[in-house]
Amino acid sequence: MDCWKGAIGSNWIYPTVIICANGFFSTMRPSESFLTPYLSGPDKNLTIEQVTNQIFPVWTYSYLALLLPVFLITDYVRYKPVLLLQGISYIVTWLLLLFAHGVVAMQVMEFFYGMVTATEVAYYAYIYSVVSADRYQRVTSYCRSITLVAATVAAVLGQLLVSLADVSYFHLNAITLASVSLAFLCSFLLPMPQKSMFFHKKGVSETLPQPQKAVATLASNGPPSCQQQDVDCTAADTGPAPQQQAEQPKPQNHMLRVLVQLSRDLRDCYSSRKLLYWSLWWALATAGFNQVVNYIQVLWDFRAPSHSSAVYNGAVEAIATFLSSVTSFMVAYVKVNWDLFGELALGIFSTIDAGSLFLMHFTTNIWSCYAGYLIFKASYMLLITIATFQIAVNLSMERYALMFGLNNFIALVIQTILTVVVVDSRGLGLNIVTQFLIYGSYFAVIAGIFLIRSIYMLLSSKCRRKIARSWKEPLNLAEHEPKEQTVIGYMTRL
């Protein structure tokens, strides 16, 4: 038995399979595309105003309150306990959805769902603590792909059950409860990590065969503001010599030292102008995206009431997920000088997002509303993939996790402000159609910020020199290479 446990703990395949199973079952929620019709229908008998202005805002507030403490606790307790907490929160959420009634009960349900989303950081962080660094790219691909597959399967299954089998929304939620319960069981099977990114680091020699080479690579690839700090951190991770172990600080002092180090890492990384602007777009756009996704079903129900119209929410979500995965996949094959044209891309696609939201506001046709949502989600997923890559390529794994957490926290703060001012009944309490006018204007402001910056950059003398070199170098190669290779070289350089 001990040998079996040792094999499980040392093999990267077992934890990867289990965490992917956990991700599949926790994301395979066929009822989620029909949440608003379920709450406003005969099962819960809530008004659309109660759902929009009193119930849904609780998720944003609880998510904001829980995100930072959960982010730190997740690393301190080494991920698995937080995954178990997430499973319990999933089960409580759907038990309340199935059997509780009234506004207060649904607000409690939204609180537990806020706990679910706050603990999602453990899903992606866990796998990095149980596999070696050379497996990161592969396991990240597996973990992200399985959630996209699960979301697509859930949306298609929900739509087929509703449209063809006439399954009630109540039974869809029962299926979801069974699925998230399986995810909870999968969490028990995960091996307990022996290290974490911040509080429980192990020596580099235990994870990398050539620590000096890793340090040199990290220093050469990182941005100037972060290079020296990364080297210092890596050197610190090698751990004390045996004779120094007795002099280690107490756990309380160690925790304070980690928090101080995290604050220094954030200061150094945000001092990079490139990372700052990508992070700014990330926070602003993610806040708007989450707000749109949170209330899109309310708009659909307004355009085509579920009690008198056929509901195609599941089909639309399935297509949107598929388009998002396609656009994200395309990023790997697009050759663009993102340093030069990155902010222009942010401005152009943010303009597309704004236009799709304005379409959803002004149209009265549900199919046009569906089309606007598909365009909006695909454009956002394209840009967030580019932003993720641009940030991750310049940072170590620890710093990427830290910036990811802080960017999402800032996005949540902005989203909370939008919710309080626009949605909450204690604020303006605007109707759903007017809300989408506000969201469209919000993305128009984002687009304006980055379009103005990109135009300024392209017109600057520095950028003119870069463009001139991009043209000049292929032309110099023309004396030695065929014309076709010159064109390909130029396009690749851009």
Coordinates of C-alpha atoms in Angstrom, one line a residue:
M1 CA 0.0 0.0 0.0
D2 CA 2.8 2.4 0.8
C3 CA 4.4 1.7 -2.5
W4 CA 1.2 2.4 -4.3
K5 CA 0.8 5.7 -2.5
G6 CA 4.3 6.6 -3.3
A7 CA 3.8 5.9 -7.0
I8 CA 0.6 8.0 -7.0
G9 CA 2.4 10.9 -5.3
S10 CA 5.3 10.9 -7.7
N11 CA 3.5 10.4 -11.0
W12 CA 2.2 13.5 -12.8
I13 CA -0.5 11.5 -14.7
Y14 CA -2.6 10.5 -11.7
P15 CA -3.1 14.0 -10.2
T16 CA -3.6 15.5 -13.7
V17 CA -6.4 12.9 -14.5
I18 CA -8.1 13.5 -11.2
I19 CA -8.0 17.3 -11.4
C20 CA -9.3 17.2 -14.9
A21 CA -12.1 15.0 -13.8
N22 CA -12.8 17.5 -11.0
G23 CA -12.8 20.3 -13.6
F24 CA -15.1 18.4 -16.0
F25 CA -17.8 17.5 -13.4
S26 CA -17.7 20.9 -11.7
T27 CA -18.1 22.7 -15.0
M28 CA -20.7 20.3 -16.5
R29 CA -23.7 22.3 -15.2
P30 CA -26.6 22.0 -17.8
S31 CA -28.9 24.1 -15.7
E32 CA -26.8 27.2 -15.6
S33 CA -27.9 28.4 -19.0
F34 CA -31.5 28.5 -17.7
L35 CA -31.0 30.0 -14.3
T36 CA -33.0 33.2 -14.9
P37 CA -36.0 31.3 -16.4
Y38 CA -35.9 28.9 -13.5
L39 CA -35.9 31.7 -10.9
S40 CA -38.6 33.8 -12.6
G41 CA -40.7 30.7 -13.4
P42 CA -43.2 28.8 -11.4
D43 CA -40.5 26.9 -9.4
K44 CA -39.4 30.0 -7.5
N45 CA -42.0 32.5 -8.6
L46 CA -39.6 35.5 -8.3
T47 CA -40.0 38.7 -10.3
I48 CA -37.4 39.7 -12.8
E49 CA -36.7 42.9 -10.8
Q50 CA -36.0 40.8 -7.7
V51 CA -33.7 38.5 -9.6
T52 CA -31.8 41.4 -11.3
N53 CA -31.7 44.0 -8.5
Q54 CA -31.7 42.0 -5.3
I55 CA -30.4 38.5 -5.9
F56 CA -27.7 38.6 -8.6
P57 CA -25.7 41.5 -7.0
V58 CA -25.0 39.3 -3.9
W59 CA -22.7 37.1 -6.0
T60 CA -20.5 40.1 -6.9
Y61 CA -20.3 41.4 -3.3
S62 CA -19.5 38.0 -1.8
Y63 CA -17.0 37.2 -4.5
L64 CA -15.2 40.5 -3.8
A65 CA -15.2 39.9 0.0
L66 CA -13.8 36.4 -0.3
L67 CA -11.3 36.6 -3.2
L68 CA -8.2 38.0 -1.5
P69 CA -8.4 36.0 1.8
V70 CA -9.2 32.8 -0.2
F71 CA -6.3 33.6 -2.5
L72 CA -3.8 33.7 0.4
I73 CA -5.4 30.8 2.4
T74 CA -5.3 28.7 -0.8
D75 CA -1.6 28.8 -1.0
Y76 CA -1.1 28.5 2.8
V77 CA -3.1 25.3 3.2
R78 CA -1.8 23.9 -0.1
Y79 CA -4.8 23.9 -2.4
K80 CA -6.6 20.6 -1.6
P81 CA -8.6 21.8 1.4
V82 CA -9.8 24.7 -0.7
L83 CA -10.9 22.4 -3.5
L84 CA -12.9 20.4 -0.9
L85 CA -14.4 23.7 0.3
Q86 CA -15.3 24.5 -3.3
G87 CA -17.0 21.1 -3.7
I88 CA -19.1 21.7 -0.5
S89 CA -20.0 25.2 -1.7
Y90 CA -21.2 23.8 -5.0
I91 CA -23.4 21.2 -3.3
V92 CA -24.9 23.8 -0.9
T93 CA -25.5 26.2 -3.8
W94 CA -27.6 23.6 -5.8
L95 CA -29.4 22.3 -2.7
L96 CA -30.6 25.8 -2.0
L97 CA -31.5 26.2 -5.7
L98 CA -33.6 23.0 -5.6
F99 CA -35.3 23.2 -2.3
A100 CA -35.2 26.8 -0.9
H101 CA -37.6 29.6 -1.7
G102 CA -37.8 33.3 -1.3
V103 CA -35.5 36.3 -2.0
V104 CA -33.4 35.8 1.2
A105 CA -32.8 32.1 0.5
M106 CA -31.6 32.9 -3.1
Q107 CA -29.3 35.6 -1.7
V108 CA -27.7 33.0 0.5
M109 CA -27.4 30.8 -2.5
E110 CA -25.6 33.6 -4.4
F111 CA -23.2 33.9 -1.4
F112 CA -22.2 30.3 -1.6
Y113 CA -21.8 30.6 -5.4
G114 CA -19.5 33.6 -4.7
M115 CA -17.5 31.2 -2.5
V116 CA -17.4 28.8 -5.5
T117 CA -15.9 31.4 -7.8
A118 CA -13.5 32.7 -5.2
T119 CA -12.0 29.2 -4.7
E120 CA -11.5 28.6 -8.5
V121 CA -7.9 29.8 -8.1
A122 CA -7.2 26.5 -6.3
Y123 CA -8.1 24.5 -9.5
Y124 CA -5.4 26.0 -11.7
A125 CA -2.8 26.5 -8.9
Y126 CA -3.0 22.9 -7.6
I127 CA -1.6 21.2 -10.6
Y128 CA 1.6 23.4 -10.5
S129 CA 2.3 22.1 -7.0
V130 CA 2.3 18.4 -7.9
V131 CA 4.0 18.3 -11.3
S132 CA 7.5 19.4 -12.4
A133 CA 8.0 22.6 -14.3
D134 CA 8.6 20.9 -17.6
R135 CA 5.0 19.6 -17.5
Y136 CA 3.4 23.0 -16.9
Q137 CA 2.4 23.7 -20.5
R138 CA 0.9 20.3 -21.1
V139 CA -1.1 20.1 -17.9
T140 CA -2.3 23.7 -18.2
S141 CA -3.6 22.8 -21.7
Y142 CA -5.4 19.7 -20.3
C143 CA -7.0 21.6 -17.4
R144 CA -8.2 24.5 -19.5
S145 CA -9.4 22.3 -22.4
I146 CA -11.4 20.0 -20.2
T147 CA -13.4 22.9 -18.7
L148 CA -14.2 24.2 -22.2
V149 CA -15.4 20.8 -23.3
A150 CA -17.5 20.4 -20.1
A151 CA -19.1 23.8 -20.6
T152 CA -19.9 23.0 -24.2
V153 CA -21.3 19.5 -23.3
A154 CA -23.4 21.1 -20.5
A155 CA -24.9 23.8 -22.7
V156 CA -25.7 21.3 -25.5
L157 CA -27.1 18.7 -23.1
G158 CA -29.3 21.3 -21.3
Q159 CA -30.7 22.6 -24.6
L160 CA -31.5 19.1 -25.9
L161 CA -33.2 18.1 -22.7
V162 CA -35.3 21.2 -22.6
S163 CA -36.2 21.4 -26.3
L164 CA -36.5 17.7 -27.2
A165 CA -37.2 15.8 -24.0
D166 CA -39.2 18.5 -22.3
V167 CA -37.2 18.2 -19.1
S168 CA -38.1 20.7 -16.4
Y169 CA -35.6 23.3 -15.1
F170 CA -35.9 21.6 -11.7
H171 CA -34.6 18.3 -13.0
L172 CA -31.8 20.1 -14.9
N173 CA -30.7 21.5 -11.5
A174 CA -30.9 18.0 -10.0
I175 CA -28.5 16.7 -12.8
T176 CA -26.2 19.6 -12.0
L177 CA -26.2 18.7 -8.3
A178 CA -25.2 15.1 -9.2
S179 CA -22.4 16.4 -11.4
V180 CA -20.9 18.8 -8.8
S181 CA -21.2 16.0 -6.2
L182 CA -19.0 13.8 -8.4
A183 CA -16.5 16.7 -8.6
F184 CA -16.5 16.9 -4.8
L185 CA -15.7 13.1 -4.6
C186 CA -12.8 13.6 -7.1
S187 CA -11.3 16.2 -4.7
F188 CA -10.9 13.5 -2.0
L189 CA -8.8 11.4 -4.4
L190 CA -6.2 14.2 -5.1
P191 CA -2.8 13.7 -3.4
M192 CA -1.9 16.4 -0.9
P193 CA 0.8 18.7 -2.3
Q194 CA 4.0 19.0 -0.3
K195 CA 4.8 22.5 -1.6
S196 CA 3.0 25.7 -2.8
M197 CA 4.1 28.8 -4.7
F198 CA 4.6 31.2 -1.8
F199 CA 4.3 29.8 1.7
H200 CA 5.6 26.3 1.2
K201 CA 8.4 26.5 -1.4
K202 CA 10.8 23.7 -1.9
G203 CA 14.4 24.0 -3.1
V204 CA 15.0 24.5 -6.8
S205 CA 17.3 21.5 -6.8
E206 CA 14.2 19.3 -5.9
T207 CA 12.2 20.4 -8.9
L208 CA 14.7 21.3 -11.5
P209 CA 17.7 19.3 -12.6
Q210 CA 19.8 22.3 -13.6
P211 CA 19.0 25.2 -11.2
Q212 CA 21.8 27.5 -12.6
K213 CA 20.4 27.1 -16.1
A214 CA 16.9 27.9 -15.0
V215 CA 18.0 31.0 -13.2
A216 CA 19.9 32.2 -16.3
T217 CA 16.9 31.5 -18.5
L218 CA 14.5 33.3 -16.2
A219 CA 16.8 36.3 -15.9
S220 CA 17.2 36.6 -19.7
N221 CA 13.5 36.3 -20.4
G222 CA 12.1 38.5 -17.7
P223 CA 11.5 42.2 -18.0
P224 CA 14.4 44.5 -16.8
S225 CA 12.5 45.6 -13.7
C226 CA 11.9 42.0 -12.6
Q227 CA 15.1 40.2 -13.6
Q228 CA 17.2 40.8 -10.5
Q229 CA 14.3 40.1 -8.2
D230 CA 13.5 36.8 -9.9
V231 CA 17.2 35.7 -9.5
D232 CA 17.1 36.6 -5.8
C233 CA 13.9 34.8 -5.3
T234 CA 15.1 31.7 -7.1
A235 CA 18.3 31.7 -5.1
A236 CA 16.3 32.1 -1.9
D237 CA 14.2 29.1 -2.8
T238 CA 17.2 26.7 -2.6
G239 CA 16.5 26.5 1.1
P240 CA 18.9 26.8 4.1
A241 CA 21.8 24.4 4.7
P242 CA 21.2 21.7 7.4
Q243 CA 23.2 23.6 10.0
Q244 CA 21.0 26.7 9.4
Q245 CA 17.6 24.9 9.7
A246 CA 17.5 25.5 13.5
E247 CA 17.7 29.2 12.9
Q248 CA 14.6 29.4 10.6
P249 CA 12.1 32.1 11.7
K250 CA 8.8 31.2 13.4
P251 CA 5.8 30.6 11.2
Q252 CA 4.3 34.0 12.0
N253 CA 7.5 35.8 11.0
H254 CA 7.7 33.6 7.8
M255 CA 4.2 34.6 6.9
L256 CA 4.9 38.3 7.3
R257 CA 8.1 37.9 5.3
V258 CA 6.1 36.2 2.5
L259 CA 3.6 39.0 2.4
V260 CA 6.3 41.6 2.2
Q261 CA 8.0 39.7 -0.6
L262 CA 4.6 39.6 -2.5
S263 CA 4.2 43.3 -2.2
R264 CA 7.7 43.9 -3.5
D265 CA 7.0 41.5 -6.4
L266 CA 3.9 43.4 -7.3
R267 CA 5.7 46.8 -7.2
D268 CA 8.5 45.5 -9.5
C269 CA 6.2 43.9 -12.0
Y270 CA 3.7 46.7 -12.3
S271 CA 6.7 49.1 -12.9
S272 CA 6.9 47.5 -16.3
R273 CA 4.9 49.8 -18.6
K274 CA 4.0 47.0 -21.0
L275 CA 2.7 44.7 -18.2
L276 CA 0.9 47.7 -16.7
Y277 CA -1.2 48.5 -19.9
W278 CA -2.0 44.8 -20.5
S279 CA -3.1 44.5 -16.9
L280 CA -5.2 47.6 -17.1
W281 CA -7.1 46.3 -20.1
W282 CA -7.4 42.9 -18.3
A283 CA -9.0 44.5 -15.2
L284 CA -11.3 46.9 -17.1
A285 CA -12.5 44.4 -19.7
T286 CA -13.0 41.5 -17.3
A287 CA -15.1 43.7 -15.0
G288 CA -17.4 44.5 -18.0
F289 CA -17.4 40.9 -19.3
N290 CA -18.4 39.4 -16.0
Q291 CA -21.2 42.0 -15.7
V292 CA -22.5 41.2 -19.1
V293 CA -22.4 37.4 -18.6
N294 CA -24.0 37.7 -15.2
Y295 CA -27.1 39.6 -16.6
I296 CA -27.3 38.4 -20.2
Q297 CA -30.0 35.8 -19.4
V298 CA -32.1 38.6 -17.9
L299 CA -31.9 40.5 -21.2
W300 CA -32.8 37.4 -23.2
D301 CA -35.8 36.8 -20.9
F302 CA -36.9 40.4 -21.5
R303 CA -36.6 40.1 -25.3
A304 CA -38.3 36.7 -25.4
P305 CA -40.1 35.8 -22.1
S306 CA -39.5 32.2 -21.2
H307 CA -43.1 31.6 -20.3
S308 CA -44.3 32.4 -23.8
S309 CA -41.3 31.7 -26.1
A310 CA -38.9 28.9 -26.9
V311 CA -35.7 29.3 -24.9
Y312 CA -32.4 28.7 -26.7
N313 CA -30.0 29.8 -24.0
G314 CA -28.1 26.5 -23.9
A315 CA -27.5 26.5 -27.7
V316 CA -26.3 30.0 -27.7
E317 CA -23.9 29.3 -24.8
A318 CA -22.6 26.2 -26.6
I319 CA -21.9 28.1 -29.8
A320 CA -20.3 31.0 -27.8
T321 CA -18.0 28.6 -26.0
F322 CA -17.0 26.9 -29.3
L323 CA -16.3 30.3 -31.0
S324 CA -14.3 31.3 -27.9
S325 CA -12.2 28.2 -28.1
V326 CA -11.6 28.7 -31.8
T327 CA -10.5 32.4 -31.4
S328 CA -8.3 31.4 -28.5
F329 CA -6.7 28.6 -30.6
M330 CA -6.1 31.0 -33.5
V331 CA -3.8 33.2 -31.3
A332 CA -1.1 30.5 -31.4
Y333 CA -0.8 30.9 -35.2
V334 CA -1.1 34.7 -35.5
K335 CA 2.3 36.4 -36.1
V336 CA 2.0 39.9 -34.8
N337 CA 4.5 42.3 -33.2
W338 CA 2.4 42.7 -30.1
D339 CA 4.8 45.3 -28.6
L340 CA 3.9 47.5 -31.5
F341 CA 0.3 46.6 -32.4
G342 CA -0.9 45.1 -29.2
E343 CA -2.7 48.2 -27.9
L344 CA -4.2 48.8 -31.4
A345 CA -5.7 45.3 -31.2
L346 CA -7.1 46.0 -27.7
G347 CA -8.7 49.2 -29.0
I348 CA -10.2 47.6 -32.2
F349 CA -11.7 44.5 -30.5
S350 CA -12.9 46.6 -27.6
T351 CA -14.7 48.7 -30.2
I352 CA -16.3 45.5 -31.5
D353 CA -17.3 44.6 -28.0
A354 CA -18.9 48.0 -27.5
G355 CA -20.8 47.7 -30.8
S356 CA -22.2 44.3 -30.0
L357 CA -23.5 45.6 -26.6
F358 CA -25.1 48.6 -28.3
L359 CA -26.7 46.1 -30.8
M360 CA -28.1 44.2 -27.8
H361 CA -29.5 47.4 -26.4
F362 CA -31.2 48.8 -29.4
T363 CA -32.5 45.6 -31.1
T364 CA -35.8 44.1 -30.1
N365 CA -35.1 40.9 -32.0
I366 CA -33.9 38.0 -29.8
W367 CA -31.8 36.5 -32.6
S368 CA -29.9 39.8 -33.1
C369 CA -29.4 39.8 -29.3
Y370 CA -28.0 36.2 -29.5
A371 CA -25.7 37.3 -32.4
G372 CA -24.4 40.3 -30.4
Y373 CA -23.6 38.1 -27.5
L374 CA -21.7 35.6 -29.7
I375 CA -19.6 38.4 -31.1
F376 CA -19.0 39.9 -27.7
K377 CA -17.8 36.7 -26.0
A378 CA -15.6 35.6 -28.9
S379 CA -13.9 39.0 -29.1
Y380 CA -13.3 39.1 -25.4
M381 CA -11.9 35.6 -25.3
L382 CA -9.5 36.4 -28.1
L383 CA -8.1 39.4 -26.3
I384 CA -7.9 37.8 -22.9
T385 CA -5.9 35.0 -24.4
I386 CA -3.4 37.5 -25.9
A387 CA -3.3 39.4 -22.6
T388 CA -2.7 36.2 -20.6
F389 CA 0.2 35.2 -23.0
Q390 CA 1.8 38.7 -23.0
I391 CA 1.8 38.8 -19.2
A392 CA 2.8 35.2 -18.6
V393 CA 5.7 35.3 -21.0
N394 CA 7.5 38.0 -19.0
L395 CA 7.0 36.5 -15.5
S396 CA 7.9 33.5 -13.4
M397 CA 5.0 31.2 -12.4
E398 CA 4.8 32.7 -8.9
R399 CA 4.6 36.3 -10.2
Y400 CA 2.1 35.3 -12.9
A401 CA -0.2 33.8 -10.2
L402 CA 0.1 37.0 -8.2
M403 CA -0.6 39.3 -11.0
F404 CA -3.5 37.1 -12.2
G405 CA -5.0 37.3 -8.7
L406 CA -4.6 41.1 -8.3
N407 CA -5.8 41.8 -11.8
N408 CA -9.0 39.8 -11.1
F409 CA -9.4 41.5 -7.8
I410 CA -9.2 45.0 -9.4
A411 CA -11.7 43.8 -12.0
L412 CA -14.0 42.7 -9.2
V413 CA -13.7 46.0 -7.5
I414 CA -14.7 47.8 -10.7
Q415 CA -17.5 45.3 -11.3
T416 CA -18.8 45.9 -7.7
I417 CA -18.9 49.6 -8.4
L418 CA -20.9 49.0 -11.6
T419 CA -23.3 46.7 -9.7
V420 CA -23.8 49.2 -6.9
V421 CA -24.4 52.1 -9.2
V422 CA -26.2 50.5 -12.1
V423 CA -27.9 47.4 -10.9
D424 CA -28.6 47.3 -7.1
S425 CA -32.0 48.6 -6.0
R426 CA -30.2 50.7 -3.4
G427 CA -28.4 52.5 -6.3
L428 CA -30.0 53.5 -9.6
G429 CA -31.6 50.1 -10.1
L430 CA -31.8 50.6 -13.8
N431 CA -33.9 48.3 -16.0
I432 CA -32.0 45.6 -17.9
V433 CA -32.1 47.3 -21.3
T434 CA -30.7 50.6 -20.0
Q435 CA -28.0 48.5 -18.2
F436 CA -26.7 47.2 -21.5
L437 CA -26.5 50.8 -22.8
I438 CA -24.2 51.6 -19.9
Y439 CA -22.1 48.5 -20.5
G440 CA -21.8 49.4 -24.2
S441 CA -20.6 52.9 -23.2
Y442 CA -18.2 51.4 -20.7
F443 CA -16.5 49.3 -23.4
A444 CA -16.5 52.3 -25.8
V445 CA -14.5 54.2 -23.2
I446 CA -12.0 51.3 -22.9
A447 CA -11.7 51.3 -26.7
G448 CA -11.1 55.0 -26.8
I449 CA -8.3 54.8 -24.2
F450 CA -6.4 52.2 -26.1
L451 CA -7.1 53.5 -29.6
I452 CA -5.7 56.9 -28.6
R453 CA -2.6 55.3 -27.0
S454 CA -2.0 53.1 -30.0
I455 CA -2.3 56.0 -32.4
Y456 CA 0.2 58.0 -30.3
M457 CA 2.6 55.1 -30.2
L458 CA 2.4 54.5 -34.0
L459 CA 3.0 58.1 -34.7
S460 CA 6.0 58.4 -32.3
S461 CA 9.4 58.6 -33.7
K462 CA 10.5 55.5 -32.0
C463 CA 7.7 53.4 -33.6
R464 CA 8.5 55.0 -37.0
R465 CA 12.0 53.7 -36.7
K466 CA 10.7 50.2 -35.7
I467 CA 8.4 50.1 -38.7
A468 CA 11.2 51.4 -41.0
R469 CA 13.5 48.5 -39.8
S470 CA 10.7 46.0 -40.3
W471 CA 10.6 47.1 -43.9
K472 CA 14.3 47.6 -44.4
E473 CA 15.6 44.3 -43.1
P474 CA 13.5 42.1 -45.5
L475 CA 14.5 44.3 -48.4
N476 CA 18.2 43.8 -47.5
L477 CA 17.5 40.0 -47.5
A478 CA 16.0 40.3 -51.0
E479 CA 19.5 40.2 -52.6
H480 CA 20.0 36.7 -51.2
E481 CA 16.5 35.2 -50.9
P482 CA 13.5 34.7 -53.2
K483 CA 10.7 37.2 -53.2
E484 CA 8.3 34.7 -51.5
Q485 CA 10.7 34.3 -48.5
T486 CA 11.0 38.1 -48.2
V487 CA 7.3 38.5 -47.9
I488 CA 7.0 35.7 -45.3
G489 CA 9.9 37.2 -43.3
Y490 CA 8.2 40.6 -43.3
M491 CA 4.8 39.2 -42.2
T492 CA 6.5 37.1 -39.5
R493 CA 8.3 40.1 -38.2
L494 CA 5.1 42.0 -37.9

